[in-house]
Amino acid sequence: MTTSIIRNQEINNRLNNPELRLKDIIKTLPKECFQKNQRKAWTQALLSVVMAGLGYWTIAVSPWFLLPIAWIFTGTALTGFFVIGHDCGHRSFAKRRWVNDLVGHLYMMPLIYPFHSWRIKHNHHHKHTNKLDEDNAWHPIRPEVFSSWGKTRQSAFKLFMRQRLWWVGSIGHWAVVHFDANNFKAKDRADVKLSVAVVVLFAAVVFPTLIATTGIWGFVKFWFVPWLVYHFWMSTFTIVHHTFADVPFEAKNKWHEAMAQLYGTIHCDYPKWVEVLCHDINVHVPHHLSTAIPSYNLRLAYSSIKENWGDYLHDEFKFSWSLMKQITDQCQLYKTDVGYKTFNEYYAGR
């Protein structure tokens, strides 16, 4: 038995103690972690606008061989737009709800991401993190579900994992989940329709204007490719936050809130420029303990968590191709009460 499995079992034994509650962990965090600072919030918002503007200027003036660098920078800056909207969705950007809703729509609009649609679904993820059949973010596929699929769908999923196409995963999630009001409860549909209308109107005005003034290539160069880079980070952040071979997903009757949010959320360090442009969203453990913590206070909260609850945290990682290879090679199917299995292990056991 490997050291990681032994440690995982020890942590499971501790966290499955019914006396350990998430709110008790939250109480150990410094009060400053929850304080909204309008100067910091609007500075982050302005930084994202300036950096995206710099990125678009760089795209406009760059020779063809420098365009990939300009695209990567701009798409990463646009990911910062999403993080601003993310804070707004959790009501941690401003004190007034209408300000959060307005800024959230404005910052998610260029990404064609309906704000309320995302907000509602994302809050569901926080309530059911790493719960089988409930978590609606990046969740594992169980063998019995996989076997119920047709051959075409099975082949597509195997290609997706084996060819390490995780980076397009959020595009499918965005397209399938967020534009259909029928995917939401009746009480939420008016908000969803409003947010969909906002992004449709934006696209109806901006896209034809962009094509008319810069051509199809201009649309691809200035919007589509940076948008793909944004989705690269969106997909990458989402899978890394809660996926590793020893991170458990539990059935409803065994799910433990503290374990899911504390041990089931992974801290991963990215290059400094990515952290700055994306407003530290990958300091993710404190965010899953309490969504009330603004992004500019995440590092302060994480320092406290490591000091008080370090023995319960998952190992930290640094972003790399080898890390993504390890995740996609090992975390392919998930057997309830057992853990992840590879496709080869699945077929060998049949």
Tab-separated table of C-alpha atoms in Angstrom:
chain	number	residue	atom	x	y	z
A	1	MET	CA	0.000	0.000	0.000
A	2	THR	CA	1.465	3.352	-1.035
A	3	THR	CA	2.147	6.182	1.383
A	4	SER	CA	-0.476	8.397	-0.291
A	5	ILE	CA	-3.189	5.757	0.132
A	6	ILE	CA	-2.280	5.262	3.811
A	7	ARG	CA	-2.351	9.029	4.376
A	8	ASN	CA	-5.649	9.271	2.518
A	9	GLN	CA	-7.192	6.654	4.803
A	10	GLU	CA	-5.878	8.428	7.901
A	11	ILE	CA	-7.357	11.720	6.746
A	12	ASN	CA	-10.645	9.997	5.906
A	13	ASN	CA	-10.788	8.582	9.429
A	14	ARG	CA	-10.254	12.035	10.915
A	15	LEU	CA	-12.619	13.937	8.692
A	16	ASN	CA	-15.417	11.389	8.890
A	17	ASN	CA	-15.744	12.330	12.531
A	18	PRO	CA	-19.318	13.734	12.651
A	19	GLU	CA	-18.225	16.220	15.303
A	20	LEU	CA	-15.972	17.992	12.794
A	21	ARG	CA	-18.076	20.581	11.007
A	22	LEU	CA	-17.235	22.980	8.236
A	23	LYS	CA	-18.376	25.965	10.278
A	24	ASP	CA	-15.901	25.031	13.022
A	25	ILE	CA	-13.074	25.225	10.480
A	26	ILE	CA	-14.353	28.555	9.181
A	27	LYS	CA	-14.345	29.985	12.705
A	28	THR	CA	-10.553	29.557	12.880
A	29	LEU	CA	-10.001	31.946	9.944
A	30	PRO	CA	-8.995	35.554	10.688
A	31	LYS	CA	-11.942	37.945	10.460
A	32	GLU	CA	-9.981	40.057	7.988
A	33	CYS	CA	-10.413	37.268	5.417
A	34	PHE	CA	-14.107	38.104	5.085
A	35	GLN	CA	-13.795	41.888	4.934
A	36	LYS	CA	-14.634	43.496	1.603
A	37	ASN	CA	-12.212	46.180	0.479
A	38	GLN	CA	-13.653	48.282	-2.323
A	39	ARG	CA	-10.260	49.730	-3.234
A	40	LYS	CA	-8.797	46.270	-3.743
A	41	ALA	CA	-11.881	44.995	-5.552
A	42	TRP	CA	-11.998	47.847	-8.059
A	43	THR	CA	-8.207	47.803	-8.467
A	44	GLN	CA	-8.472	44.170	-9.551
A	45	ALA	CA	-11.316	45.037	-11.912
A	46	LEU	CA	-9.308	47.904	-13.424
A	47	LEU	CA	-6.202	45.728	-13.695
A	48	SER	CA	-8.123	43.200	-15.774
A	49	VAL	CA	-9.388	45.918	-18.130
A	50	VAL	CA	-5.910	47.420	-18.546
A	51	MET	CA	-4.258	44.045	-19.109
A	52	ALA	CA	-6.896	42.939	-21.612
A	53	GLY	CA	-6.534	46.268	-23.403
A	54	LEU	CA	-2.775	45.804	-23.498
A	55	GLY	CA	-3.317	42.319	-24.870
A	56	TYR	CA	-5.601	43.501	-27.671
A	57	TRP	CA	-3.147	46.266	-28.583
A	58	THR	CA	-0.378	43.664	-28.699
A	59	ILE	CA	-2.493	41.466	-30.992
A	60	ALA	CA	-3.114	44.454	-33.276
A	61	VAL	CA	0.555	45.388	-33.677
A	62	SER	CA	2.265	41.979	-33.460
A	63	PRO	CA	3.751	40.274	-36.518
A	64	TRP	CA	2.299	36.825	-37.192
A	65	PHE	CA	5.086	34.963	-35.372
A	66	LEU	CA	4.404	36.838	-32.109
A	67	LEU	CA	0.633	36.379	-32.228
A	68	PRO	CA	0.661	33.174	-30.095
A	69	ILE	CA	2.289	35.088	-27.233
A	70	ALA	CA	-0.216	37.930	-27.590
A	71	TRP	CA	-3.117	35.459	-27.688
A	72	ILE	CA	-1.960	33.630	-24.570
A	73	PHE	CA	-1.526	36.869	-22.658
A	74	THR	CA	-4.897	38.275	-23.748
A	75	GLY	CA	-6.798	35.056	-23.091
A	76	THR	CA	-5.285	34.854	-19.616
A	77	ALA	CA	-6.260	38.475	-18.938
A	78	LEU	CA	-9.805	37.597	-20.008
A	79	THR	CA	-9.747	34.810	-17.445
A	80	GLY	CA	-9.288	37.599	-14.925
A	81	PHE	CA	-12.590	39.023	-16.225
A	82	PHE	CA	-14.207	35.730	-15.302
A	83	VAL	CA	-12.699	35.843	-11.800
A	84	ILE	CA	-14.165	39.321	-11.249
A	85	GLY	CA	-17.533	37.926	-12.330
A	86	HIS	CA	-16.892	34.937	-10.067
A	87	ASP	CA	-16.535	37.218	-7.023
A	88	CYS	CA	-19.698	39.025	-8.083
A	89	GLY	CA	-21.554	35.737	-8.346
A	90	HIS	CA	-20.620	34.922	-4.752
A	91	ARG	CA	-21.526	38.479	-3.654
A	92	SER	CA	-17.977	38.991	-2.413
A	93	PHE	CA	-17.099	41.815	-4.830
A	94	ALA	CA	-19.428	44.551	-3.537
A	95	LYS	CA	-21.802	44.997	-0.629
A	96	ARG	CA	-24.807	45.812	-2.787
A	97	ARG	CA	-26.417	43.011	-4.780
A	98	TRP	CA	-27.216	45.221	-7.759
A	99	VAL	CA	-23.548	46.227	-8.055
A	100	ASN	CA	-22.498	42.569	-8.030
A	101	ASP	CA	-25.091	41.752	-10.690
A	102	LEU	CA	-24.141	44.705	-12.895
A	103	VAL	CA	-20.380	44.156	-12.711
A	104	GLY	CA	-20.831	40.399	-13.076
A	105	HIS	CA	-22.779	40.856	-16.299
A	106	LEU	CA	-20.318	43.425	-17.678
A	107	TYR	CA	-17.251	41.274	-17.033
A	108	MET	CA	-18.736	37.976	-18.213
A	109	MET	CA	-20.358	39.547	-21.266
A	110	PRO	CA	-17.220	39.535	-23.495
A	111	LEU	CA	-16.826	35.824	-22.698
A	112	ILE	CA	-20.424	35.183	-23.826
A	113	TYR	CA	-21.049	33.634	-20.428
A	114	PRO	CA	-24.554	34.225	-18.988
A	115	PHE	CA	-23.887	35.530	-15.484
A	116	HIS	CA	-26.908	34.256	-13.584
A	117	SER	CA	-26.805	30.880	-15.337
A	118	TRP	CA	-23.237	30.371	-14.222
A	119	ARG	CA	-23.876	31.779	-10.722
A	120	ILE	CA	-26.746	29.398	-9.996
A	121	LYS	CA	-24.989	26.282	-11.305
A	122	HIS	CA	-21.715	27.193	-9.619
A	123	ASN	CA	-23.361	27.647	-6.235
A	124	HIS	CA	-24.758	24.137	-6.641
A	125	HIS	CA	-21.184	22.893	-7.124
A	126	HIS	CA	-20.165	24.493	-3.838
A	127	LYS	CA	-23.027	22.883	-1.954
A	128	HIS	CA	-22.245	19.419	-3.355
A	129	THR	CA	-18.483	19.454	-3.977
A	130	ASN	CA	-17.120	15.967	-4.776
A	131	LYS	CA	-20.523	14.354	-4.264
A	132	LEU	CA	-21.270	11.657	-6.823
A	133	ASP	CA	-24.195	12.428	-9.143
A	134	GLU	CA	-24.605	15.916	-7.631
A	135	ASP	CA	-21.443	17.917	-8.282
A	136	ASN	CA	-22.043	19.655	-11.614
A	137	ALA	CA	-18.510	20.949	-12.212
A	138	TRP	CA	-15.775	18.536	-13.336
A	139	HIS	CA	-17.016	15.184	-12.052
A	140	PRO	CA	-15.831	11.634	-12.713
A	141	ILE	CA	-17.676	9.140	-14.886
A	142	ARG	CA	-18.610	5.884	-13.143
A	143	PRO	CA	-18.036	2.577	-14.990
A	144	GLU	CA	-21.749	1.723	-14.959
A	145	VAL	CA	-22.528	5.066	-16.603
A	146	PHE	CA	-19.739	4.601	-19.129
A	147	SER	CA	-20.987	1.103	-20.018
A	148	SER	CA	-24.497	2.454	-20.648
A	149	TRP	CA	-23.225	4.760	-23.365
A	150	GLY	CA	-23.161	3.836	-27.023
A	151	LYS	CA	-19.869	3.028	-28.714
A	152	THR	CA	-19.609	6.458	-30.342
A	153	ARG	CA	-19.953	8.292	-27.053
A	154	GLN	CA	-17.540	5.896	-25.326
A	155	SER	CA	-14.977	6.405	-28.071
A	156	ALA	CA	-15.349	10.175	-27.854
A	157	PHE	CA	-14.786	10.165	-24.089
A	158	LYS	CA	-11.765	7.858	-24.381
A	159	LEU	CA	-10.319	10.141	-27.054
A	160	PHE	CA	-10.993	13.160	-24.833
A	161	MET	CA	-9.020	11.662	-21.925
A	162	ARG	CA	-6.310	9.712	-23.723
A	163	GLN	CA	-5.454	12.555	-26.092
A	164	ARG	CA	-5.509	14.973	-23.147
A	165	LEU	CA	-8.209	17.223	-24.561
A	166	TRP	CA	-9.282	18.354	-21.102
A	167	TRP	CA	-8.741	21.957	-22.190
A	168	VAL	CA	-11.921	22.001	-24.309
A	169	GLY	CA	-14.070	20.520	-21.534
A	170	SER	CA	-15.449	23.838	-20.288
A	171	ILE	CA	-16.633	24.758	-23.795
A	172	GLY	CA	-19.038	21.832	-23.818
A	173	HIS	CA	-20.198	22.637	-20.299
A	174	TRP	CA	-20.736	26.302	-21.254
A	175	ALA	CA	-22.715	25.444	-24.391
A	176	VAL	CA	-24.913	22.659	-23.002
A	177	VAL	CA	-25.772	23.931	-19.521
A	178	HIS	CA	-26.022	27.720	-19.455
A	179	PHE	CA	-28.284	28.829	-22.302
A	180	ASP	CA	-31.385	26.692	-21.760
A	181	ALA	CA	-33.700	28.085	-19.066
A	182	ASN	CA	-35.283	24.651	-18.755
A	183	ASN	CA	-32.073	23.482	-17.055
A	184	PHE	CA	-33.029	25.676	-14.091
A	185	LYS	CA	-35.747	25.830	-11.471
A	186	ALA	CA	-38.798	27.924	-12.295
A	187	LYS	CA	-37.868	30.600	-9.741
A	188	ASP	CA	-34.494	31.161	-11.459
A	189	ARG	CA	-35.592	31.226	-15.090
A	190	ALA	CA	-36.257	34.956	-15.322
A	191	ASP	CA	-32.708	35.705	-14.158
A	192	VAL	CA	-31.304	33.125	-16.558
A	193	LYS	CA	-33.223	34.560	-19.510
A	194	LEU	CA	-31.966	38.050	-18.643
A	195	SER	CA	-28.335	36.916	-18.615
A	196	VAL	CA	-28.733	34.980	-21.865
A	197	ALA	CA	-30.304	38.049	-23.476
A	198	VAL	CA	-27.372	40.206	-22.347
A	199	VAL	CA	-24.729	37.996	-23.991
A	200	VAL	CA	-26.828	37.431	-27.120
A	201	LEU	CA	-27.227	41.184	-27.522
A	202	PHE	CA	-23.486	41.692	-26.994
A	203	ALA	CA	-22.677	39.065	-29.623
A	204	ALA	CA	-25.280	40.461	-32.038
A	205	VAL	CA	-23.691	43.923	-31.878
A	206	VAL	CA	-19.968	43.239	-31.394
A	207	PHE	CA	-19.407	40.218	-33.636
A	208	PRO	CA	-20.867	41.704	-36.852
A	209	THR	CA	-19.099	45.001	-36.130
A	210	LEU	CA	-15.799	43.210	-35.613
A	211	ILE	CA	-16.224	41.216	-38.824
A	212	ALA	CA	-17.309	44.288	-40.806
A	213	THR	CA	-14.258	46.277	-39.703
A	214	THR	CA	-11.556	43.590	-39.535
A	215	GLY	CA	-12.934	40.675	-41.560
A	216	ILE	CA	-13.372	37.048	-40.556
A	217	TRP	CA	-9.665	36.836	-39.719
A	218	GLY	CA	-10.081	39.812	-37.396
A	219	PHE	CA	-12.903	38.034	-35.575
A	220	VAL	CA	-10.725	34.945	-35.190
A	221	LYS	CA	-7.645	36.943	-34.198
A	222	PHE	CA	-9.224	39.379	-31.746
A	223	TRP	CA	-11.991	37.326	-30.174
A	224	PHE	CA	-12.083	33.631	-30.975
A	225	VAL	CA	-8.486	32.594	-30.232
A	226	PRO	CA	-8.226	34.606	-26.950
A	227	TRP	CA	-11.591	33.051	-26.004
A	228	LEU	CA	-10.103	29.586	-26.580
A	229	VAL	CA	-7.161	30.493	-24.342
A	230	TYR	CA	-9.633	31.604	-21.675
A	231	HIS	CA	-11.355	28.223	-21.920
A	232	PHE	CA	-7.997	26.475	-21.670
A	233	TRP	CA	-7.533	28.049	-18.252
A	234	MET	CA	-11.177	27.569	-17.321
A	235	SER	CA	-10.975	23.849	-18.070
A	236	THR	CA	-7.557	23.456	-16.477
A	237	PHE	CA	-8.441	25.250	-13.249
A	238	THR	CA	-11.681	23.291	-12.930
A	239	ILE	CA	-10.191	19.837	-13.364
A	240	VAL	CA	-7.151	20.491	-11.177
A	241	HIS	CA	-9.192	21.990	-8.322
A	242	HIS	CA	-10.802	18.662	-7.393
A	243	THR	CA	-9.168	15.866	-9.369
A	244	PHE	CA	-6.323	13.587	-8.412
A	245	ALA	CA	-6.024	9.831	-8.042
A	246	ASP	CA	-6.478	9.904	-4.259
A	247	VAL	CA	-9.199	12.594	-4.100
A	248	PRO	CA	-12.466	10.846	-3.192
A	249	PHE	CA	-15.898	11.429	-4.668
A	250	GLU	CA	-18.499	10.050	-2.283
A	251	ALA	CA	-22.082	8.881	-2.627
A	252	LYS	CA	-24.677	11.037	-0.886
A	253	ASN	CA	-24.980	8.746	2.150
A	254	LYS	CA	-21.215	8.862	2.787
A	255	TRP	CA	-20.419	12.400	1.716
A	256	HIS	CA	-18.736	14.538	4.373
A	257	GLU	CA	-18.843	18.298	3.832
A	258	ALA	CA	-15.607	19.087	5.672
A	259	MET	CA	-13.678	16.398	3.833
A	260	ALA	CA	-14.979	17.492	0.433
A	261	GLN	CA	-14.140	21.149	0.924
A	262	LEU	CA	-10.893	20.827	2.885
A	263	TYR	CA	-9.141	17.708	1.569
A	264	GLY	CA	-11.051	17.368	-1.694
A	265	THR	CA	-9.938	20.788	-2.928
A	266	ILE	CA	-6.391	21.010	-4.287
A	267	HIS	CA	-3.971	23.925	-4.168
A	268	CYS	CA	-1.903	24.257	-7.341
A	269	ASP	CA	0.702	26.939	-7.997
A	270	TYR	CA	0.822	28.487	-11.468
A	271	PRO	CA	3.384	30.892	-12.949
A	272	LYS	CA	3.293	34.242	-11.156
A	273	TRP	CA	1.984	36.137	-14.178
A	274	VAL	CA	-0.960	33.741	-14.402
A	275	GLU	CA	-1.708	34.148	-10.688
A	276	VAL	CA	-1.659	37.948	-11.026
A	277	LEU	CA	-3.853	38.090	-14.138
A	278	CYS	CA	-6.282	35.542	-12.663
A	279	HIS	CA	-6.478	37.162	-9.220
A	280	ASP	CA	-5.281	34.159	-7.183
A	281	ILE	CA	-8.353	32.046	-7.992
A	282	ASN	CA	-6.167	28.940	-7.724
A	283	VAL	CA	-5.631	29.540	-4.021
A	284	HIS	CA	-8.809	27.521	-3.963
A	285	VAL	CA	-9.071	25.749	-0.600
A	286	PRO	CA	-10.267	28.830	1.353
A	287	HIS	CA	-12.767	29.612	-1.388
A	288	HIS	CA	-14.360	26.210	-0.820
A	289	LEU	CA	-14.459	26.693	2.917
A	290	SER	CA	-16.337	29.970	2.450
A	291	THR	CA	-17.393	31.701	-0.764
A	292	ALA	CA	-17.647	34.943	1.243
A	293	ILE	CA	-13.854	35.363	1.075
A	294	PRO	CA	-12.951	37.860	-1.695
A	295	SER	CA	-10.241	36.728	-4.096
A	296	TYR	CA	-7.751	39.313	-2.756
A	297	ASN	CA	-7.975	37.696	0.712
A	298	LEU	CA	-7.487	34.094	-0.401
A	299	ARG	CA	-3.753	33.973	0.359
A	300	LEU	CA	-4.279	35.336	3.863
A	301	ALA	CA	-6.950	32.711	4.491
A	302	TYR	CA	-4.833	29.906	3.067
A	303	SER	CA	-1.918	30.761	5.352
A	304	SER	CA	-4.248	30.374	8.320
A	305	ILE	CA	-5.668	27.113	6.999
A	306	LYS	CA	-2.203	25.619	6.525
A	307	GLU	CA	-1.259	26.636	10.047
A	308	ASN	CA	-4.379	25.214	11.710
A	309	TRP	CA	-5.460	22.409	9.379
A	310	GLY	CA	-2.317	21.526	7.437
A	311	ASP	CA	-2.510	17.838	8.352
A	312	TYR	CA	-5.882	17.600	6.609
A	313	LEU	CA	-4.895	19.285	3.361
A	314	HIS	CA	-4.077	17.474	0.162
A	315	ASP	CA	-0.534	17.730	-1.184
A	316	GLU	CA	0.131	20.889	-3.174
A	317	PHE	CA	1.197	20.819	-6.837
A	318	LYS	CA	2.826	23.024	-9.414
A	319	PHE	CA	1.144	23.307	-12.786
A	320	SER	CA	2.974	21.386	-15.490
A	321	TRP	CA	2.318	19.191	-18.497
A	322	SER	CA	3.390	16.164	-16.451
A	323	LEU	CA	0.724	16.985	-13.838
A	324	MET	CA	-2.002	17.154	-16.488
A	325	LYS	CA	-0.702	13.964	-18.062
A	326	GLN	CA	-0.848	12.223	-14.694
A	327	ILE	CA	-4.409	13.361	-14.036
A	328	THR	CA	-5.771	12.430	-17.452
A	329	ASP	CA	-3.896	9.103	-17.513
A	330	GLN	CA	-5.040	7.983	-14.054
A	331	CYS	CA	-8.421	9.629	-13.447
A	332	GLN	CA	-10.485	8.194	-16.280
A	333	LEU	CA	-13.354	6.334	-14.590
A	334	TYR	CA	-14.467	6.326	-10.975
A	335	LYS	CA	-15.728	3.265	-9.116
A	336	THR	CA	-17.894	4.082	-6.106
A	337	ASP	CA	-16.171	3.350	-2.770
A	338	VAL	CA	-13.013	2.268	-4.622
A	339	GLY	CA	-11.613	5.236	-6.530
A	340	TYR	CA	-10.311	6.030	-9.983
A	341	LYS	CA	-9.646	3.373	-12.597
A	342	THR	CA	-8.063	3.627	-16.017
A	343	PHE	CA	-9.805	2.472	-19.174
A	344	ASN	CA	-7.351	-0.438	-19.356
A	345	GLU	CA	-8.284	-1.533	-15.826
A	346	TYR	CA	-11.961	-1.228	-16.682
A	347	TYR	CA	-11.681	-3.450	-19.770
A	348	ALA	CA	-9.376	-5.922	-18.004
A	349	GLY	CA	-11.987	-6.416	-15.292
A	350	ARG	CA	-14.852	-7.167	-17.655
